[in-house]
mmCIF file of C-alpha atoms in Angstrom:
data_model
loop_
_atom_site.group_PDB
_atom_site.id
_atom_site.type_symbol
_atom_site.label_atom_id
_atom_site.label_comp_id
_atom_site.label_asym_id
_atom_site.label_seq_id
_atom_site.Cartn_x
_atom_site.Cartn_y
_atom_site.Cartn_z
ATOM 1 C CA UNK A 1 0.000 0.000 0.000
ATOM 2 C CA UNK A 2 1.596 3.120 -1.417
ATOM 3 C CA UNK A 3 0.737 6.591 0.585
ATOM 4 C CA UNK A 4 1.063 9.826 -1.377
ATOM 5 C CA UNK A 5 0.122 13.197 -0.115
ATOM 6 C CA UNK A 6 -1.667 15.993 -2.437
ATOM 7 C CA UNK A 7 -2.871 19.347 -2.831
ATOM 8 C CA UNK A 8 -2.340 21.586 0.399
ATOM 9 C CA UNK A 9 -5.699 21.855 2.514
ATOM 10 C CA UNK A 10 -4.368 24.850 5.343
ATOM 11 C CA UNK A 11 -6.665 27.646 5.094
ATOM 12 C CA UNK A 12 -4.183 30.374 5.680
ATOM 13 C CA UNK A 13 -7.122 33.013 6.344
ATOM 14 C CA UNK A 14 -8.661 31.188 9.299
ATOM 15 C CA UNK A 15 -8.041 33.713 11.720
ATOM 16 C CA UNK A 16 -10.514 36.457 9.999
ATOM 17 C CA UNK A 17 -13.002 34.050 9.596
ATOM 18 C CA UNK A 18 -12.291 33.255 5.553
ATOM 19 C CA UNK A 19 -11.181 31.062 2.790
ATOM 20 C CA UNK A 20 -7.904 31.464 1.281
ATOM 21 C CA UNK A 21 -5.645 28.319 -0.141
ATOM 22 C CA UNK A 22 -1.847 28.692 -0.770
ATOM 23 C CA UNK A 23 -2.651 26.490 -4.162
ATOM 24 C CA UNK A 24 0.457 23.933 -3.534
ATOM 25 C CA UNK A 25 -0.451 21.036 -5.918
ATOM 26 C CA UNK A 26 1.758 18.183 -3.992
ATOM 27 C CA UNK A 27 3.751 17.992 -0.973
ATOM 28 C CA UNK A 28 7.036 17.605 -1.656
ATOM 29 C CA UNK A 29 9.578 17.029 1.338
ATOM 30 C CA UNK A 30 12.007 19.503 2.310
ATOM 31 C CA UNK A 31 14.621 17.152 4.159
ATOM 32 C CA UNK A 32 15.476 13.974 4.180
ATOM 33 C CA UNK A 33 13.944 10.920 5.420
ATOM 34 C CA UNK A 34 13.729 10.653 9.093
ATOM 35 C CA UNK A 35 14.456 14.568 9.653
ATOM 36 C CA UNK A 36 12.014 16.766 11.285
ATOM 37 C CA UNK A 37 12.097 18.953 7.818
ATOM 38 C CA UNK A 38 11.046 15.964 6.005
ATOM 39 C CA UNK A 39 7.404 16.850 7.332
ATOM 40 C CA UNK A 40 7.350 20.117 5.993
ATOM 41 C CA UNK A 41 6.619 20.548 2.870
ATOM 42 C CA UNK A 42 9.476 22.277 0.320
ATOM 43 C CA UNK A 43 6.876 24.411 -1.643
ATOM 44 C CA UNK A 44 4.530 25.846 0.657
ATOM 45 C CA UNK A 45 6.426 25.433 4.227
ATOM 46 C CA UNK A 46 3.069 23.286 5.503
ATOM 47 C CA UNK A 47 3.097 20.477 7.669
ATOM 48 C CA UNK A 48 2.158 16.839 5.896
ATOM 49 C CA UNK A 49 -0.599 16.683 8.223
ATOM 50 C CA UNK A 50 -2.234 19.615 6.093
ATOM 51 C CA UNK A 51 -2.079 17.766 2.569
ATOM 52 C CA UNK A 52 -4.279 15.441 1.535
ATOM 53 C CA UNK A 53 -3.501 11.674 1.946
ATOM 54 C CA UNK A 54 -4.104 9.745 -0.621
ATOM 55 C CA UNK A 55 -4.091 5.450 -0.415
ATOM 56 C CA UNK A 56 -3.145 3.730 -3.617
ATOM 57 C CA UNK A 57 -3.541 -0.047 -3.262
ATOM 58 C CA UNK A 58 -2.296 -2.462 -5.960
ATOM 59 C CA UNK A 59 -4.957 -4.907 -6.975
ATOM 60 C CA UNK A 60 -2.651 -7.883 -4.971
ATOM 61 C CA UNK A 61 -3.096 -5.865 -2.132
ATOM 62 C CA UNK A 62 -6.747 -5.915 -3.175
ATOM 63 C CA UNK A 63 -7.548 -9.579 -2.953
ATOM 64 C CA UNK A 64 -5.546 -10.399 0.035
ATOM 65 C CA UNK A 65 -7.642 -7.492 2.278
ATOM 66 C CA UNK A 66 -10.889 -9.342 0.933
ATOM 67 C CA UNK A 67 -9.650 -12.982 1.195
ATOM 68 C CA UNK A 68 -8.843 -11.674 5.137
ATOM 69 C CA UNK A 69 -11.728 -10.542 5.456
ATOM 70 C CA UNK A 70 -14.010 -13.165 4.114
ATOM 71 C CA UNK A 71 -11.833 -15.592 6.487
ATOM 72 C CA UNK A 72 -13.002 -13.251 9.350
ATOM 73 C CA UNK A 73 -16.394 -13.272 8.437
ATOM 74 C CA UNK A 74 -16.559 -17.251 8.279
ATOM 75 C CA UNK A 75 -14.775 -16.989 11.738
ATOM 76 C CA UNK A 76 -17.242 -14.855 13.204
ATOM 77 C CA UNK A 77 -20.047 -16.965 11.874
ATOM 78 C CA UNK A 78 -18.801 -19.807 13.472
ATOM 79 C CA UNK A 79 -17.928 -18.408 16.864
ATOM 80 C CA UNK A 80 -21.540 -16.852 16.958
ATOM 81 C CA UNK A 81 -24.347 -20.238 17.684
ATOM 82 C CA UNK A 82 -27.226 -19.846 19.833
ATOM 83 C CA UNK A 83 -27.741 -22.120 22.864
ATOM 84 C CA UNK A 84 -30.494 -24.192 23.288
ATOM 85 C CA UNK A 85 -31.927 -24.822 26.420
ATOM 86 C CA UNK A 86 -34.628 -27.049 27.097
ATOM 87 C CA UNK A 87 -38.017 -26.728 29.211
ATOM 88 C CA UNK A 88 -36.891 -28.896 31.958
ATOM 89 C CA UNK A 89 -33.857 -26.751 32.088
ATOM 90 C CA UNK A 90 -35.428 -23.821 31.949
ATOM 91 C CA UNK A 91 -38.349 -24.558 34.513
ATOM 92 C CA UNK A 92 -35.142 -25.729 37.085
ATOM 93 C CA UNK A 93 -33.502 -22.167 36.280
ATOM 94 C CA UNK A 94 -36.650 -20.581 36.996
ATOM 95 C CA UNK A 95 -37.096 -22.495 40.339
ATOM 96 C CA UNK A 96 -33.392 -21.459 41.480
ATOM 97 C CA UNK A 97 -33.913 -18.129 40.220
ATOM 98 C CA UNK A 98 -36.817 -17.625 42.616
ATOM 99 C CA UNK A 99 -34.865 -19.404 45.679
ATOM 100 C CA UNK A 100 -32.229 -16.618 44.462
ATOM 101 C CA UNK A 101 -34.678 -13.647 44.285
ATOM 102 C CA UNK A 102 -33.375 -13.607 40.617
ATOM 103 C CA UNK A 103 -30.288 -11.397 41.535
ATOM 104 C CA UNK A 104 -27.746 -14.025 42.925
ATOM 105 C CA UNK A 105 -25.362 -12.345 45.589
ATOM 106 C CA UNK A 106 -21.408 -12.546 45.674
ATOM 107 C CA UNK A 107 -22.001 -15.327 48.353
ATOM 108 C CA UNK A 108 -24.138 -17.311 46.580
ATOM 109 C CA UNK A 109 -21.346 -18.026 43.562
ATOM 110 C CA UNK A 110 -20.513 -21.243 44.859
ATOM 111 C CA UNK A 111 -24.394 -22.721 44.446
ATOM 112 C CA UNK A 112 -24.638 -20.918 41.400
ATOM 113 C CA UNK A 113 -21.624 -22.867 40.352
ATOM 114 C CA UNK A 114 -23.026 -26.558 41.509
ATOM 115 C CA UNK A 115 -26.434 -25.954 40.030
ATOM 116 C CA UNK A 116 -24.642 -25.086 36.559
ATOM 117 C CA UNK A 117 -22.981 -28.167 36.985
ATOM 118 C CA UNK A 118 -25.898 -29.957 37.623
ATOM 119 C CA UNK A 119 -28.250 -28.439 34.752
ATOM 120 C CA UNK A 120 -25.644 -28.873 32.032
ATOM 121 C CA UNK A 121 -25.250 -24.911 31.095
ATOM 122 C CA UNK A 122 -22.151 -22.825 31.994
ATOM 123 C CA UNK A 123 -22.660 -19.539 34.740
ATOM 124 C CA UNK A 124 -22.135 -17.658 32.148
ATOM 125 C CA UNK A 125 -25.032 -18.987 30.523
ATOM 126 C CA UNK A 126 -27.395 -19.169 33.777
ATOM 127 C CA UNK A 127 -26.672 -15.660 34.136
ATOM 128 C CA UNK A 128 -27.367 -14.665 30.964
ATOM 129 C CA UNK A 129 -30.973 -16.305 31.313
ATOM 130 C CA UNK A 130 -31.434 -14.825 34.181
ATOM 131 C CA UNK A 131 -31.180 -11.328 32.959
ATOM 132 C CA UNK A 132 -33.201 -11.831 29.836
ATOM 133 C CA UNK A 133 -35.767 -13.547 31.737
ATOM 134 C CA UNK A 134 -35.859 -11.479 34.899
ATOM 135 C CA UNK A 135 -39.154 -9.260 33.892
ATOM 136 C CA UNK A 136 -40.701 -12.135 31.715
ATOM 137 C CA UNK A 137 -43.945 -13.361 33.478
ATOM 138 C CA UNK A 138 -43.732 -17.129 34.507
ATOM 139 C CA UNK A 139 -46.365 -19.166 31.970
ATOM 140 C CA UNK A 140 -49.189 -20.600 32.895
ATOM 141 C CA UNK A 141 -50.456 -23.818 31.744
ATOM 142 C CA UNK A 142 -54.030 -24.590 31.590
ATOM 143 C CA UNK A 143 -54.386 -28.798 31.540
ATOM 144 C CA UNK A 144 -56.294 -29.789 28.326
ATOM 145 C CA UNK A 145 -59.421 -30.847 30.958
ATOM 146 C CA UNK A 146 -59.501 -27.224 32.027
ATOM 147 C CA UNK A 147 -59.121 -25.861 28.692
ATOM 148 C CA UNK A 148 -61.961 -27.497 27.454
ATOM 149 C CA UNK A 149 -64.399 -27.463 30.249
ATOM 150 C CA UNK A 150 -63.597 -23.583 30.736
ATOM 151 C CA UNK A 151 -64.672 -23.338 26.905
ATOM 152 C CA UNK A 152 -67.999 -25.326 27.881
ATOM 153 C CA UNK A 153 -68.500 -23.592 31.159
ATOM 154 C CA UNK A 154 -68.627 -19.772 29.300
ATOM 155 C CA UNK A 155 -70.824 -21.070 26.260
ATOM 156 C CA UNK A 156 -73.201 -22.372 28.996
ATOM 157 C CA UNK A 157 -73.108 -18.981 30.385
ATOM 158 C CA UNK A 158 -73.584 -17.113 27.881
ATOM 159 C CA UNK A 159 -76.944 -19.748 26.700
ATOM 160 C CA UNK A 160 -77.971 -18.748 30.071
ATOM 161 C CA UNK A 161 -77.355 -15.232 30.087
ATOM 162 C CA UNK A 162 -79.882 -15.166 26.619
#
């Protein structure tokens, strides 16, 4: 990757509030390498830092940044999988979480640790959970007997009611 610096960008009128360019086409060094004058520039006494910079990249160059990149992208795909965590797991987090009062203390690491262990998900993981799921309301479920004679109950109600 080849840097070359450009046109001069100091506005030399700043200080009465206007516009005014020196019109230096190119920086061009006025030392030698390694020198403090080599950051000066020989035909307009500017800094580097005032010219623009300008990146030329040869197409090698090219493909290598985008065969990186696509490497880093099939990293990053790989690295990111979602857990799954099943019901019974879930209903034994919820449990511990209210025997916790869902925000576990400094002194209770060492149970949070042997439940982990005996659920099958990291801390890391519990306490994860447990902050996505700290607000969520605990679902209820209606048996299929219930469902149906709750459905029969209201239509006999409402026959009633008419």
């Amino acid at each position: 990757m080849a840097v070359s610096y450009r046109e001069c960008r100091r506005n030399h009128a700043a200080s009465i509030d206007r516009y005014a360019y020196d019109g230096c086409g190119e920086f061009l060094k006025a030392g030698k390498d390694g020198t403090k004058e080599a950051f000066h520039c020989a035909a307009c006494g500017c800094h580097r830092s005032f010219h623009r910079k300008v990146l030329s990249l040869s197409v090698a160059s090219i493909h290598r940044r985008r065969r990186h990149h696509d490497h880093e992208h099939k990293n990053y795909k790989a690295k990111t999988k979602r857990t799954k965590i099943t019901e019974e797991q879930k209903s034994k987090m919820r449990r511990f979480a209210d025997k916790l009062g869902w925000k576990p203390q400094r002194h209770d690491e060492e149970e949070v640790g042997k439940f982990c262990g005996e659920v099958g998900i990291t801390r890391k993981m519990f306490k994860v959970w447990l902050n996505n799921n700290r607000r969520r309301p605990v679902p209820v479920r209606v048996p299929e007997k219930c469902r149906a004679a709750s459905v029969v109950g209201v239509k006999n109600l409402l026959a009633a009611e008419e």
